[in-house]
Every structure is written in structure tokens, then in C-alpha cells.
Short mmCIF file of C-alpha atoms (C1' of nucleotides) in Angstrom, two decimals:
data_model
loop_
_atom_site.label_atom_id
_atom_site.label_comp_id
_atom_site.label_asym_id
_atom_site.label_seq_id
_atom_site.Cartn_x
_atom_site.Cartn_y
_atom_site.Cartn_z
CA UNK A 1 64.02 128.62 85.56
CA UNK A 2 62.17 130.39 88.52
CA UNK A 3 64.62 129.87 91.49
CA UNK A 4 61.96 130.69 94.34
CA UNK A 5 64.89 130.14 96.86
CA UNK A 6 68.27 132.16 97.00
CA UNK A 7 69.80 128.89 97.26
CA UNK A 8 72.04 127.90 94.04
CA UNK A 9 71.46 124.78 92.07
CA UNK A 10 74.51 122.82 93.08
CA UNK A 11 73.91 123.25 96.77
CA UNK A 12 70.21 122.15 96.48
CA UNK A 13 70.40 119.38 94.53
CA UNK A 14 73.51 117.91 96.89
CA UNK A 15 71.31 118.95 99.77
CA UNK A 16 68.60 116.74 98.65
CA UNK A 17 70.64 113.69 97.81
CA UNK A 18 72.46 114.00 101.04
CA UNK A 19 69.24 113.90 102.44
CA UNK A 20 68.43 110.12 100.44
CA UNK A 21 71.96 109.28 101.07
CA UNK A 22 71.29 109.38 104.87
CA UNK A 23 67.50 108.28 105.48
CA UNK A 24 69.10 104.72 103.60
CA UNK A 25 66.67 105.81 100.43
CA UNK A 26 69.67 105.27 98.06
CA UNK A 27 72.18 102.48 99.86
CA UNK A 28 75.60 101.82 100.25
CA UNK A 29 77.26 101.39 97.03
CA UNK A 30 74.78 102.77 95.00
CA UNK A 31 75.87 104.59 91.40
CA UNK A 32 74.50 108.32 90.77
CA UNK A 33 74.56 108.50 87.31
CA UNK A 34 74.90 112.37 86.40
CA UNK A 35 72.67 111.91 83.27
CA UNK A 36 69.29 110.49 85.56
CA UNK A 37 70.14 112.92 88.39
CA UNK A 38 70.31 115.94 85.61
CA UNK A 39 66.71 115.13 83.94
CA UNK A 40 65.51 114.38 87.43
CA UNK A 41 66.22 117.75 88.60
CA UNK A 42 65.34 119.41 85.30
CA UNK A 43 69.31 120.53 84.49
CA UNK A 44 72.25 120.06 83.09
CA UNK A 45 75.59 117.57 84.00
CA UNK A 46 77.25 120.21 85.03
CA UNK A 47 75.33 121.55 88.35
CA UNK A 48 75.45 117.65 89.32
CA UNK A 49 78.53 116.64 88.78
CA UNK A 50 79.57 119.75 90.96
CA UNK A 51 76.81 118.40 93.77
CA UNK A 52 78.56 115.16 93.33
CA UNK A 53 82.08 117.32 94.22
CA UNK A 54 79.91 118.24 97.53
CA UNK A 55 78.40 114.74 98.42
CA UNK A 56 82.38 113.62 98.66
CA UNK A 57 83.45 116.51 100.63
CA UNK A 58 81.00 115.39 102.82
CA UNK A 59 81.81 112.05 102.79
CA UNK A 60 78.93 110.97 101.68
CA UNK A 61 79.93 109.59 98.20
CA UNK A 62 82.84 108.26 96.70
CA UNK A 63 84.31 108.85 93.33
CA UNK A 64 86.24 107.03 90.82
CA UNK A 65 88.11 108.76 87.97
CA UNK A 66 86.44 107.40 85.14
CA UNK A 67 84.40 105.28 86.31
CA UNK A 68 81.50 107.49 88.08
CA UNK A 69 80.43 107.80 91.73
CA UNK A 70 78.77 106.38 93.92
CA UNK A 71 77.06 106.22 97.25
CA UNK A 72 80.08 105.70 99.54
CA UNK A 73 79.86 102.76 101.77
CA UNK A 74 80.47 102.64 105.44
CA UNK A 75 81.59 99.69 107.92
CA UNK A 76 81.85 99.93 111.67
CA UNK A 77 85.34 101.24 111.76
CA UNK A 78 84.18 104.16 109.93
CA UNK A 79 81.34 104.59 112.37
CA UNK A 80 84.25 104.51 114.75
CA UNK A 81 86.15 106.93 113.62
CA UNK A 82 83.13 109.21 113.16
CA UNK A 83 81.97 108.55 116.53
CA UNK A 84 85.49 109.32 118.03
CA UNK A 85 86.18 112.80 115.96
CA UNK A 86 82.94 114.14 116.82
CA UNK A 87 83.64 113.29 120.48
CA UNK A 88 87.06 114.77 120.40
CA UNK A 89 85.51 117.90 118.19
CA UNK A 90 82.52 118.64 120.52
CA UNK A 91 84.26 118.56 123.28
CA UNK A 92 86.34 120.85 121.82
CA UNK A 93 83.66 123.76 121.07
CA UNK A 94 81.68 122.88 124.08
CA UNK A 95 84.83 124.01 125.62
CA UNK A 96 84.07 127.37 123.84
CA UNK A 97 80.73 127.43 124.26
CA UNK A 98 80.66 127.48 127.79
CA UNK A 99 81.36 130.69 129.10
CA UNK A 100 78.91 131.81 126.83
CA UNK A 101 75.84 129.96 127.30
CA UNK A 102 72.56 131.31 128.27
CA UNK A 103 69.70 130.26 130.24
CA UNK A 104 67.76 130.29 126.98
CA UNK A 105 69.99 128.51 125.33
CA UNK A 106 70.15 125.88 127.95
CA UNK A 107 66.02 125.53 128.14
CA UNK A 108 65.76 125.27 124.63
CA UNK A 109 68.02 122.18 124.89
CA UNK A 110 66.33 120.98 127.47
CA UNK A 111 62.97 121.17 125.15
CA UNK A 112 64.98 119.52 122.44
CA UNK A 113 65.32 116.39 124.89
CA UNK A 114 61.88 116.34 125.59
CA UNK A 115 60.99 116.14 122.28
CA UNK A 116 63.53 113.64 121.51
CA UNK A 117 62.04 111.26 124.53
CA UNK A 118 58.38 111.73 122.54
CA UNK A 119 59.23 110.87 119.14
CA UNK A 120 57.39 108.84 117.33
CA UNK A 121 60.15 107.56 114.77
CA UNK A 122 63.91 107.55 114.37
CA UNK A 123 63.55 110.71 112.12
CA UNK A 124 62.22 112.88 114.85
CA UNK A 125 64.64 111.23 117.14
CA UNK A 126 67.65 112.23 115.54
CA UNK A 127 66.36 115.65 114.16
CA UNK A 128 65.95 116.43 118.17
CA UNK A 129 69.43 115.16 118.73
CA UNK A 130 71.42 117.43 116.51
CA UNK A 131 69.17 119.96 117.42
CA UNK A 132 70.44 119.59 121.21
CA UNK A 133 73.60 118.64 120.54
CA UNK A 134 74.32 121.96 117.74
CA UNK A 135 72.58 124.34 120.64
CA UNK A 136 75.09 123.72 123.18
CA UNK A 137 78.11 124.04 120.91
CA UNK A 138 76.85 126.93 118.19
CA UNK A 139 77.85 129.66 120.93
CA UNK A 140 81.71 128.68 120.58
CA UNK A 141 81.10 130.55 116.98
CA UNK A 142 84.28 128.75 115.55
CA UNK A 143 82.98 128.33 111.86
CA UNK A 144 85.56 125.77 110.53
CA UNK A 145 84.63 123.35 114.12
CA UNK A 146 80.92 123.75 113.41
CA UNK A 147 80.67 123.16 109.90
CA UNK A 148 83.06 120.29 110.48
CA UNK A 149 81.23 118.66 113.53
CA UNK A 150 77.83 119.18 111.06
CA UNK A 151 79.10 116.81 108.46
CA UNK A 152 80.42 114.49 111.19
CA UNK A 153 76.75 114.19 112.13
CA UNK A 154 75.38 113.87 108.77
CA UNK A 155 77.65 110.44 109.12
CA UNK A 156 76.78 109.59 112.32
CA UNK A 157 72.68 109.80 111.03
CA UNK A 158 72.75 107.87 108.33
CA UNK A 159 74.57 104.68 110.48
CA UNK A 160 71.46 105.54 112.75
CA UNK A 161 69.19 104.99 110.41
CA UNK A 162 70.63 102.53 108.68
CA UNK A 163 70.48 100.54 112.35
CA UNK A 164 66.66 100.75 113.07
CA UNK A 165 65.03 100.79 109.89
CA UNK A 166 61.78 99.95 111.32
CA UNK A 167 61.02 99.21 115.17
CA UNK A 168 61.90 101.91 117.12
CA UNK A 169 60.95 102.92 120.53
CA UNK A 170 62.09 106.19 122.30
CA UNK A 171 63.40 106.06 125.66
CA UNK A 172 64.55 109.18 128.10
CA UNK A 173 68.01 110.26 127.63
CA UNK A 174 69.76 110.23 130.66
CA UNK A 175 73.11 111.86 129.25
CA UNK A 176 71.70 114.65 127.66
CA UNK A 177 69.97 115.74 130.98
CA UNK A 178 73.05 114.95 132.90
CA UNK A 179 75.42 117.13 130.57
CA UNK A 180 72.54 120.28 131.29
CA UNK A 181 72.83 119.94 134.80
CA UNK A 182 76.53 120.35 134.66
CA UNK A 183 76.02 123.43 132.30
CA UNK A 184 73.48 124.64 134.63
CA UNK A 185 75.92 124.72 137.13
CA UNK A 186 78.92 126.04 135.08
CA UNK A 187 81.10 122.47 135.50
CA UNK A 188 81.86 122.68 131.57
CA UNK A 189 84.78 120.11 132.05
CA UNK A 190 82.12 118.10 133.45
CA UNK A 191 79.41 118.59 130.86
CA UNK A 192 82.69 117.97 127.97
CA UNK A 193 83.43 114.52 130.08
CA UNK A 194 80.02 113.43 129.83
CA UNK A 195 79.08 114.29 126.42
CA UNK A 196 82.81 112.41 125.38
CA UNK A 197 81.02 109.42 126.56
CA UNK A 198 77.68 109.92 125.00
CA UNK A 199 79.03 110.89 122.02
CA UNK A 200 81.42 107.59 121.90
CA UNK A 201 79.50 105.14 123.64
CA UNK A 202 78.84 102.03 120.93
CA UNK A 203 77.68 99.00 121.83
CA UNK A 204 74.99 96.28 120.86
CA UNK A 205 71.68 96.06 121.46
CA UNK A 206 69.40 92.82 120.45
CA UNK A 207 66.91 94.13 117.95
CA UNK A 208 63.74 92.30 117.17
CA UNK A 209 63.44 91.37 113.62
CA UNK A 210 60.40 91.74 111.28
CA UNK A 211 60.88 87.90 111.26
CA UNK A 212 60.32 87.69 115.34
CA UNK A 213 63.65 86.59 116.00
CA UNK A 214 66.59 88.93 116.80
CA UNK A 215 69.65 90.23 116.23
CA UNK A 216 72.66 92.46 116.87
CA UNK A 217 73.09 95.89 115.86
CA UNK A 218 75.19 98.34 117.17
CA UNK A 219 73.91 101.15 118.73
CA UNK A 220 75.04 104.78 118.61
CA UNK A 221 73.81 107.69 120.83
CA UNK A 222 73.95 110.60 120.22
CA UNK B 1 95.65 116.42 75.87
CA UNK B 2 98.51 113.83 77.08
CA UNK B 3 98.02 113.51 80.44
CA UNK B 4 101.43 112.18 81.83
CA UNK B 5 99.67 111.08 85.13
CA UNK B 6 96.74 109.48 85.77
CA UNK B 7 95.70 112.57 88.53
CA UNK B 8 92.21 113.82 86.96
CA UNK B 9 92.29 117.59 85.61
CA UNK B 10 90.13 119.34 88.55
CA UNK B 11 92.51 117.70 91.32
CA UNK B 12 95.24 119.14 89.69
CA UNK B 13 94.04 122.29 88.98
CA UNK B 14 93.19 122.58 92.61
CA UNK B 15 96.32 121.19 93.45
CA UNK B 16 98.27 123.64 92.04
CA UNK B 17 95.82 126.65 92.99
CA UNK B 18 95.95 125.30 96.53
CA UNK B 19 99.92 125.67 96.39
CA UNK B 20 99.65 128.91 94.97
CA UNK B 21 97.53 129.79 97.95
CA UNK B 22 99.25 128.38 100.82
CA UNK B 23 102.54 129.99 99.60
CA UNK B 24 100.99 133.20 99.47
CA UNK B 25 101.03 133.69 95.83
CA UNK B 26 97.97 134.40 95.64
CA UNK B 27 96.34 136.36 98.81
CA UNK B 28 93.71 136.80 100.82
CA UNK B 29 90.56 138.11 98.95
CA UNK B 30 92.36 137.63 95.52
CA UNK B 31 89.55 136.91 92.77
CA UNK B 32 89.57 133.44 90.92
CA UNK B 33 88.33 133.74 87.27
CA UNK B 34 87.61 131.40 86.20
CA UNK B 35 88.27 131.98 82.35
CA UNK B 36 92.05 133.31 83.40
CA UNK B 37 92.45 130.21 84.91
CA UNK B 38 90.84 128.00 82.42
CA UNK B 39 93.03 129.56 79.55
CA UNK B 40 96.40 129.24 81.61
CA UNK B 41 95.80 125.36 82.07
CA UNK B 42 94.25 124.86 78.79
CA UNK B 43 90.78 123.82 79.94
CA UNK B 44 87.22 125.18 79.92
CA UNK B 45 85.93 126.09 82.46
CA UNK B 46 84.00 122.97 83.63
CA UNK B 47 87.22 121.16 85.47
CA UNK B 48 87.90 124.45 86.60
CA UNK B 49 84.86 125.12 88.49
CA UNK B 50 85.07 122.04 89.81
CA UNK B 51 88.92 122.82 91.20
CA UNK B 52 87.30 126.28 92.71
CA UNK B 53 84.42 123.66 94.52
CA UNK B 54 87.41 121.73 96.21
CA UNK B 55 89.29 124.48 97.59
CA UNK B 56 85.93 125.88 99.01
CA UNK B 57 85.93 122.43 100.64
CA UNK B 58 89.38 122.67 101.97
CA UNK B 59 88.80 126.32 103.36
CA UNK B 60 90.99 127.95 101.19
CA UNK B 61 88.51 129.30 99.00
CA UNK B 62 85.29 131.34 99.39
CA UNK B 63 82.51 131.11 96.73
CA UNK B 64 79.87 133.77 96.67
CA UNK B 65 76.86 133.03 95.06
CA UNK B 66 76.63 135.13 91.80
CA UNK B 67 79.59 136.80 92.47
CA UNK B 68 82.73 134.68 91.58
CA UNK B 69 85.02 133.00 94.03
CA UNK B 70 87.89 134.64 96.24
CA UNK B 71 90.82 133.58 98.12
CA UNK B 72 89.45 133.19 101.68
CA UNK B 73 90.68 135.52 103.96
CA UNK B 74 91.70 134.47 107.63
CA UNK B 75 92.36 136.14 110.72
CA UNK B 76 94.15 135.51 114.17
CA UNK B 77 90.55 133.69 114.95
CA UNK B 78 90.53 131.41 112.65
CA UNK B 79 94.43 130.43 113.06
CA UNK B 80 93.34 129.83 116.46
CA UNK B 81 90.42 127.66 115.80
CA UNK B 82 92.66 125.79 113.06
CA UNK B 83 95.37 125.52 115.81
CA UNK B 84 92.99 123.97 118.37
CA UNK B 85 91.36 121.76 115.46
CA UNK B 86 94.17 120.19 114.85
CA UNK B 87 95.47 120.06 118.71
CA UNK B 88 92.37 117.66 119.29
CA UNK B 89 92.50 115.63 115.76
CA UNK B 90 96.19 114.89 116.33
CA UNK B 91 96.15 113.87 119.38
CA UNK B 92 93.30 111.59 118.84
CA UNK B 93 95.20 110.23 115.88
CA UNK B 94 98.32 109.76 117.94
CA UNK B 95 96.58 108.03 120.22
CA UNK B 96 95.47 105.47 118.15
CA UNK B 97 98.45 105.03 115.81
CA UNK B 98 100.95 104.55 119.58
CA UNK B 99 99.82 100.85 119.63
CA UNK B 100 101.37 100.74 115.49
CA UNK B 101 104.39 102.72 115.42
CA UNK B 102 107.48 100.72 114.57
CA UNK B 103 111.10 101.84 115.08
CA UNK B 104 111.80 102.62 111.46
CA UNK B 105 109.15 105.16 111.48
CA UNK B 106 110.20 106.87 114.50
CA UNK B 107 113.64 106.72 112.92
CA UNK B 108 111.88 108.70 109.95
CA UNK B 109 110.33 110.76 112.11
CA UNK B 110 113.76 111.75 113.86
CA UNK B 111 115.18 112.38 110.13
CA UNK B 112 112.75 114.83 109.33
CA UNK B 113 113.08 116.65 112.30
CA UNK B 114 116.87 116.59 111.91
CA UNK B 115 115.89 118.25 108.17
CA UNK B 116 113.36 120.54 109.74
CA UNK B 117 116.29 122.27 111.65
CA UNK B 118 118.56 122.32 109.24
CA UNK B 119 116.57 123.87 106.69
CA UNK B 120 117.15 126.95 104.56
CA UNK B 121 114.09 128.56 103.68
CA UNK B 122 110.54 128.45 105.53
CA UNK B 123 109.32 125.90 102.91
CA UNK B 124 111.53 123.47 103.96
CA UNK B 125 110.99 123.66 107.04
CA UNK B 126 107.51 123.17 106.71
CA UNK B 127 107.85 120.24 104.56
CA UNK B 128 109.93 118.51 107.06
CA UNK B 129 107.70 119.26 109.95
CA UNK B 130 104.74 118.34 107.75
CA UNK B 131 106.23 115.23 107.22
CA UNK B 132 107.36 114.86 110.82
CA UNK B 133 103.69 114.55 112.00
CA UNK B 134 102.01 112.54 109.27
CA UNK B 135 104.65 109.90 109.88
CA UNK B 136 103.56 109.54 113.71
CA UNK B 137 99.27 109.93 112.81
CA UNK B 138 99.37 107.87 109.79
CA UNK B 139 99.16 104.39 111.23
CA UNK B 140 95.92 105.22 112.94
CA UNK B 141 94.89 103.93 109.71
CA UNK B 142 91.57 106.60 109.79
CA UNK B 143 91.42 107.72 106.62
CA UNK B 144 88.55 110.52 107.24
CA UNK B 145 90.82 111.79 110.07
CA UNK B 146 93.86 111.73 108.13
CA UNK B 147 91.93 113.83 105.39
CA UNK B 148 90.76 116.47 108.44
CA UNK B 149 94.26 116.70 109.48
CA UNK B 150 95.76 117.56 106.20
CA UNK B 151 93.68 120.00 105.08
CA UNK B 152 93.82 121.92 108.66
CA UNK B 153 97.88 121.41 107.82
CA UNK B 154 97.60 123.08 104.74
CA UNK B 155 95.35 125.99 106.61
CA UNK B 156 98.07 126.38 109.40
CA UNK B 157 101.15 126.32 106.68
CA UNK B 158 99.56 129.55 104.79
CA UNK B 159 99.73 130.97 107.91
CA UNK B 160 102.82 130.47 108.52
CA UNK B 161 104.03 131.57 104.98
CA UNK B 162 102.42 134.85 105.59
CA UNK B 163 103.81 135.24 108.80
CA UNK B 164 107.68 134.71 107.38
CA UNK B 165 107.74 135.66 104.58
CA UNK B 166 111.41 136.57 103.93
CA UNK B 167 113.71 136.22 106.77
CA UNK B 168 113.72 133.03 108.73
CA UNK B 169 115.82 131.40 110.41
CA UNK B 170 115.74 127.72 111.86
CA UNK B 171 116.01 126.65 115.42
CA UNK B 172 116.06 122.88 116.41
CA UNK B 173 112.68 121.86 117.78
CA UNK B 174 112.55 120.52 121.19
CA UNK B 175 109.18 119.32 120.85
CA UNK B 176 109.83 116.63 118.34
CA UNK B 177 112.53 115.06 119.87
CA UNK B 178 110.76 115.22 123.18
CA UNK B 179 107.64 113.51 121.66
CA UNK B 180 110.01 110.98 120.07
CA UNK B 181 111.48 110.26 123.14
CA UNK B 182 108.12 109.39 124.67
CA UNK B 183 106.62 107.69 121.77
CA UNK B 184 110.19 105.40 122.42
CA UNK B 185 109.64 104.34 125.45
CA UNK B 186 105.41 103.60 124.82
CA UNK B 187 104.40 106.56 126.82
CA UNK B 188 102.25 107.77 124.04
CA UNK B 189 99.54 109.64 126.92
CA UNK B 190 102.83 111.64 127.37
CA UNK B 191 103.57 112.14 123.77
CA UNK B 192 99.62 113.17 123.20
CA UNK B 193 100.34 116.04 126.13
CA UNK B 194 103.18 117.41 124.15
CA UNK B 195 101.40 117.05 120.96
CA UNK B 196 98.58 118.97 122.28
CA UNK B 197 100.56 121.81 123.77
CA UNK B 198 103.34 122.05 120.91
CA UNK B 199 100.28 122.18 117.66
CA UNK B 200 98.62 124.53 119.74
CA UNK B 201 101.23 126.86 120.98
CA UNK B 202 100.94 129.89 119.43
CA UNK B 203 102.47 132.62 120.56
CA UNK B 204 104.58 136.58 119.42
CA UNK B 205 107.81 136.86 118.60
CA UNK B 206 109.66 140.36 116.73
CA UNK B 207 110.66 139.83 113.78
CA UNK B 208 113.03 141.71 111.80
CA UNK B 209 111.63 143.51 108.97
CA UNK B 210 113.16 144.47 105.55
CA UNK B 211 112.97 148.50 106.91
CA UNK B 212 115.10 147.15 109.81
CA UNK B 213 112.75 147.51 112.52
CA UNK B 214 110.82 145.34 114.52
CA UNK B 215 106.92 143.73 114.95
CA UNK B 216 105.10 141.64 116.32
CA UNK B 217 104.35 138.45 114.33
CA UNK B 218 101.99 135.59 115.64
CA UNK B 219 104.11 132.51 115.70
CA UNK B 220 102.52 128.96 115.60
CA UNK B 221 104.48 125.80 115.55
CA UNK B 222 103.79 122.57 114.46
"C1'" DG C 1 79.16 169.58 92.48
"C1'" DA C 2 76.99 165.34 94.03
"C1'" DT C 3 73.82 161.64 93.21
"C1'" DT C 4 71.24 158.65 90.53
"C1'" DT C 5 70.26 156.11 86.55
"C1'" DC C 6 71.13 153.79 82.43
"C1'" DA C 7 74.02 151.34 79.18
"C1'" DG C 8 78.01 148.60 78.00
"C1'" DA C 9 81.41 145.21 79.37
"C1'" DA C 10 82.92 141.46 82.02
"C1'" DT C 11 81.95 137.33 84.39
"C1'" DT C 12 79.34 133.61 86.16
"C1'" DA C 13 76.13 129.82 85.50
"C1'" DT C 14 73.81 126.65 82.73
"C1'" DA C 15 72.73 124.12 78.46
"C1'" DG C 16 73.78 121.40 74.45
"C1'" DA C 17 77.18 118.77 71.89
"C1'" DT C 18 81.46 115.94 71.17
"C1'" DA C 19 85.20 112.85 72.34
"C1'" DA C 20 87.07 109.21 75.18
"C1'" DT C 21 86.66 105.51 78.32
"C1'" DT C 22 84.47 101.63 80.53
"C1'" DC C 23 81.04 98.00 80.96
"C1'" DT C 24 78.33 94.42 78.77
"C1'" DT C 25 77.03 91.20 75.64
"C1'" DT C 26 77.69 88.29 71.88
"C1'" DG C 27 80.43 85.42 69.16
"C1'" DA C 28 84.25 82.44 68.10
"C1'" DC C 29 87.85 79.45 69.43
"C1'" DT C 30 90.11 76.04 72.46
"C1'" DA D 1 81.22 73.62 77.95
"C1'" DG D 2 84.32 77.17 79.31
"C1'" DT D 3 87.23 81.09 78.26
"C1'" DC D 4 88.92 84.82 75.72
"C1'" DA D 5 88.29 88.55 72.51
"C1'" DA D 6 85.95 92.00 70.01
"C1'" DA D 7 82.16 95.02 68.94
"C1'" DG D 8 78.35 97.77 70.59
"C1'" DA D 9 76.02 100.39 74.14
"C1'" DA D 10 76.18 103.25 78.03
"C1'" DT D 11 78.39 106.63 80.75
"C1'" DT D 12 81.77 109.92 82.02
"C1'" DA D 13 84.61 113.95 81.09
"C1'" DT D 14 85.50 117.75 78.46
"C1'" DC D 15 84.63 121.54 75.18
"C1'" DT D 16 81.93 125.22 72.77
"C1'" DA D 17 78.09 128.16 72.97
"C1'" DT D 18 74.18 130.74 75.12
"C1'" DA D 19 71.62 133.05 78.79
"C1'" DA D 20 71.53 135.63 83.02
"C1'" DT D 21 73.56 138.42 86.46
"C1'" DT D 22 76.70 141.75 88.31
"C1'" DC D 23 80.18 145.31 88.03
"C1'" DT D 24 81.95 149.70 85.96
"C1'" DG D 25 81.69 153.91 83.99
"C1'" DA D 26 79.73 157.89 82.07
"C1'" DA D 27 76.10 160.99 81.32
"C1'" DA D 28 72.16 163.45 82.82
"C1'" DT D 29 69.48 165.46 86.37
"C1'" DC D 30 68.75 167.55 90.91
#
DNA sequence: GATTTCAGAATTATAGATAATTCTTTGACT
DNA sequence: AGTCAAAGAATTATCTATAATTCTGAAATC
């Protein structure tokens, strides 16, 4: 059982059904049966059913006593509440993070944004996002807030996803530009007020369907 | 194996770990064998493992890799960051459970504060505050926040067992009553700004200790 | 005398097996 | 024909056993 990475069994086997959990690869609902994930992964019940333990830390699953778990679900209120702790949360380190943010630091994020206004897909969209958004806090190094605000986004990215399965197209992001200028500058209150918004700002956007017609969905940034 | 409540083994194995640990029972950096455990509740050591994977969820456990699990050690930082945490959760709660709060729980609320200063022992007390601020979050019906808060309570009530351990001695808490008194008359903005300021207080005050002297002990309320 | 190395013990991590519970399907009865 | 009940299958939860890793201590060498 050549491990080629330190990383344990548990860990790596919840990492990689977090990551189906949020692309939409296994939906909403959804049982994980320990017995298919085990032979899947070449182990035992026991490393999954402790991955499963991880998956509901996250949030990401739900168990119920006897009766197995499964992929948890989510409605809007949830996406809500997500939306509204991470604003309250990254406001929070950003606060931190301030004083002790560097010019690199800053262009990086600025690179971040310009590769999230070229992506191609929703994937490379969102993988630029948290990239930006976990730059600008990281420097508050307050491990309990960061590892926190991490699952928060794992939440937020699989609503995104779940939104535009298909059609996609990138457009500039105005608030992520606007909350560097204010770091640039040092207004961190200002840069926290913005990125509160941008953060909580849901709302709906018509969506053309596969079908030509369209529809609502709701639309979180950020 | 008559299990007198429906609660599944691992959750209360944790459960009762997780006491042990927030009372101080067990301290910082203390090993968790799993075997020990396993044989003083009966079990193997599958449930067990499992228990150690939820308190590593709720911070009060640290799992090295190949190297067995500890009781996780905190410092004035991390009190801090748990302080602050729970400064920006609650008040986001608050805010959204102002619109739901009846009269009969704010008459709750005022009964556990009246038990909160007249309790005996530090436990009590931090029952009764404990119970003081779930009553004005809950209706904010947000479960995931709800969970956040609780487990940063539990965090913030091992520091405070640490801090008193022995002597103690209640004071009536201004705070409460003057949050009540604002949550009474709908101001719950003003209730937030209390909320926010009273969690997050932290602060030094001399205690007595058994020798007879005096030091320096990090207070946090709330 | 100090350091390093090797061996034994303890502990963790995983695998295989067993018991208990739940879901499903089939059959009988109303 | 519909509904309820019972038996079988599937799945979960736990236990016992095995393999792998790390820690501890002592002995040997520098």
C-alpha cells in the first residue's frame, strides 16, 4: 500500500469526495455507501466512514444514525447563511490582515483577478476567486478564522457550480479591483466594507437555457 | 450493549471526552489512547477513533499523523481569535434572531442571568451564561451558525475553566441586563454593539492564589 | 563519558469478520 | 384492487485480529 503522498488515507479520500460533492458530480441527496466508496478506493470501511466524519464537519454531508449518509442538500437559505458568515468572517481577518499586507501580496491578487476575468469555465473562475479572496486574508494568521472561512467557501463553490452548469461567460470584477485600491491605499475599513458587499451580494440573473429559453438563478459573487 | 438513549456511541464518547476537556480534566497536550479509552467505555476502538475525529473538528483535539492524538493546546492567541470569532458570529446571529424574539424568551434570558450571578461555582456560572446567549441567537433559525457558535462556546468555556480554577466568585453582569434592556425596547443595532464589546472583552484581573498571593489572570466574559 | 545504533514494547492504522438494523419485495388477507 | 405484514436482501455499526510505524531503553562503540 505505497502511500506516494504524506497525506493519510482518511484525509485523501474525503478530499476527493469533497471535491465531487462540490463540482455537482455526486448531487444533493445522494447516498455514499461505505462498502462502494471502500473497494473504490482500494480500503477498508473504516478509513471511509472516518472521511464520511470529515465530509459532515464540513458540511458537506449529512448523516443519519443508522441509516447511512448522504450528500447533504442545500436550499437558498443555506446559501444565505453561508454567504452572510463568510461576509461577517472575512471581514473579520481582513481586519487582521491589513496592517500586514505587502505589495506582493497585493499584486499577486491583483494577478488572481486577471486570471479570473480570462477564464474559460466556472472552474477556473472560482479557483481564481478563492485564490484572491484567501491572499488578502491569510496574513491575519488566525488558524481557527482561516480554516473556518475555507470550508465556508467550499459551500459557497459548490452553490456556484451548481448555478451555471454549462454557459458561462467571464466578465471583469469590479469589486475585487475596488477592494485593492483601498488596500493599496491602507483604507482597510474601506476594503472590509466593500468586500461585505461582494461577499453578500445575491441576486438573480436570467440564464439562458440549453432549451433557448431562460430562467432565474441566483447569483453569488465571490 | 443496552443503549438507554438513542445518542450513537462516537457522539457520546466525544461528548464526554469533550467535557472532560473543557473542564480541564484532561489538559493541554494530554495524549488520547485510544485503547485506554476504548476499554473504559467498553468499545473497540473504531467508535473511538471516530470520537477523537470530532473533537479534532471542534478544536479541542489535535491529531498527528502517525503519532496519536493530543489535547490541543491554546494560547492567549487563540483565546483572542476565539473571542473575536464569536464577537462577529453572535452578533450576526443576534441580528437576525431581533426580528423573532418574543417576551418569554427574553424573560428566560433575564432568569439565567439572574442564575449566572447567583451561582456557586464557575460551572454554573458558565452554564447560565451559556444559556443566556443561545436563548437570544437561537431564533435566527441558522443552523450552520448556531453549530459555529457552540463549538467556539465550548473553546472560550475551557478557557475560562483554566483561568479559575478554584476560587471564584460571582458578580452580577451588567452586560446582560443592558442587552436585555435594548433587545426590549427593539433596539437590537444597540444590543449587537454591546454584544460585540461584552464577547470580546477580554481583559486582567489578580486573582488570589491558593499560596495567598496574587497574578495576573486573562479574564474573558461572555 | 557521550553518542549512536539496534532491539523490544507500545500504539496507531487498516483489514477482515460478525451482529444488528433498515429497506425492499413478495405474498396473503380484507 | 388496495393495504398490511412478513421474510429476505442490503447496508450500517461494531468487534477481533493483523500489519506497520513510532517511541523507549539499553548496550556497544567512539
Amino acid at each position: 500500500m505505497a502511500n506516494e503522498t504524506s497525506e493519510t488515507l482518511p484525509v485523501r479520500i474525503s478530499r476527493i469526495l469533497a471535491e465531487r460533492i462540490i463540482s455537482g458530480q455526486l448531487e444533493p441527496g445522494a447516498r455514499l455507501r461505505q462498502d462502494h466508496v471502500a473497494v473504490e478506493f482500494g480500503a477498508s470501511h473504516v478509513p471511509v466512514r472516518e472521511a464520511f466524519q470529515r465530509l459532515e464537519a464540513q458540511g458537506l454531508a449529512v448523516s443519519e444514525p443508522r441509516r447511512g449518509v448522504r450528500v447533504a442538500a442545500f436550499d437558498l437559505r443555506e446559501v444565505r447563511e453561508v454567504a452572510e458568515m463568510r461576509a461577517a468572517l472575512e471581514v473579520l481577518a481582513l481586519r487582521h490582515a491589513g496592517p500586514h499586507l505587502t505589495r506582493a501580496i497585493l499584486d499577486e491578487a491583483e494577478e488572481a483577478t486577471r486570471a479570473g476575468d480570462n477564464s474559460p469555465d466556472v472552474r477556473a473562475w472560482e479557483d481564481a476567486n478563492r485564490r484572491f479572496h484567501r491572499l488578502i486574508v491569510t496574513p491575519c494568521a488566525m488558524p481557527r478564522l482561516l480554516a473556518a472561512i475555507d470550508d465556508l467557501h467550499a459551500a459557497s463553490a459548490r452553490f456556484l457550480f451548481s448555478a451555471w452548469r454549462s454557459d458561462w461567460e467571464a466578465r471583469t470584477d469590479h469589486d475585487h479591483r475596488a477592494i485593492l485600491a483601498a488596500l493599496r491605499t491602507g483604507q482597510v475599513e474601506e476594503a472590509a466594507a466593500i468586500l461585505a458587499r461582494h461577499v453578500q451580494w445575491i441576486g438573480s440573473k436570467p440564464v439562458r437555457t440549453a432549451a433557448g429559453g431562460t430562467r432565474d438563478v441566483f447569483a453569488i459573487q465571490g
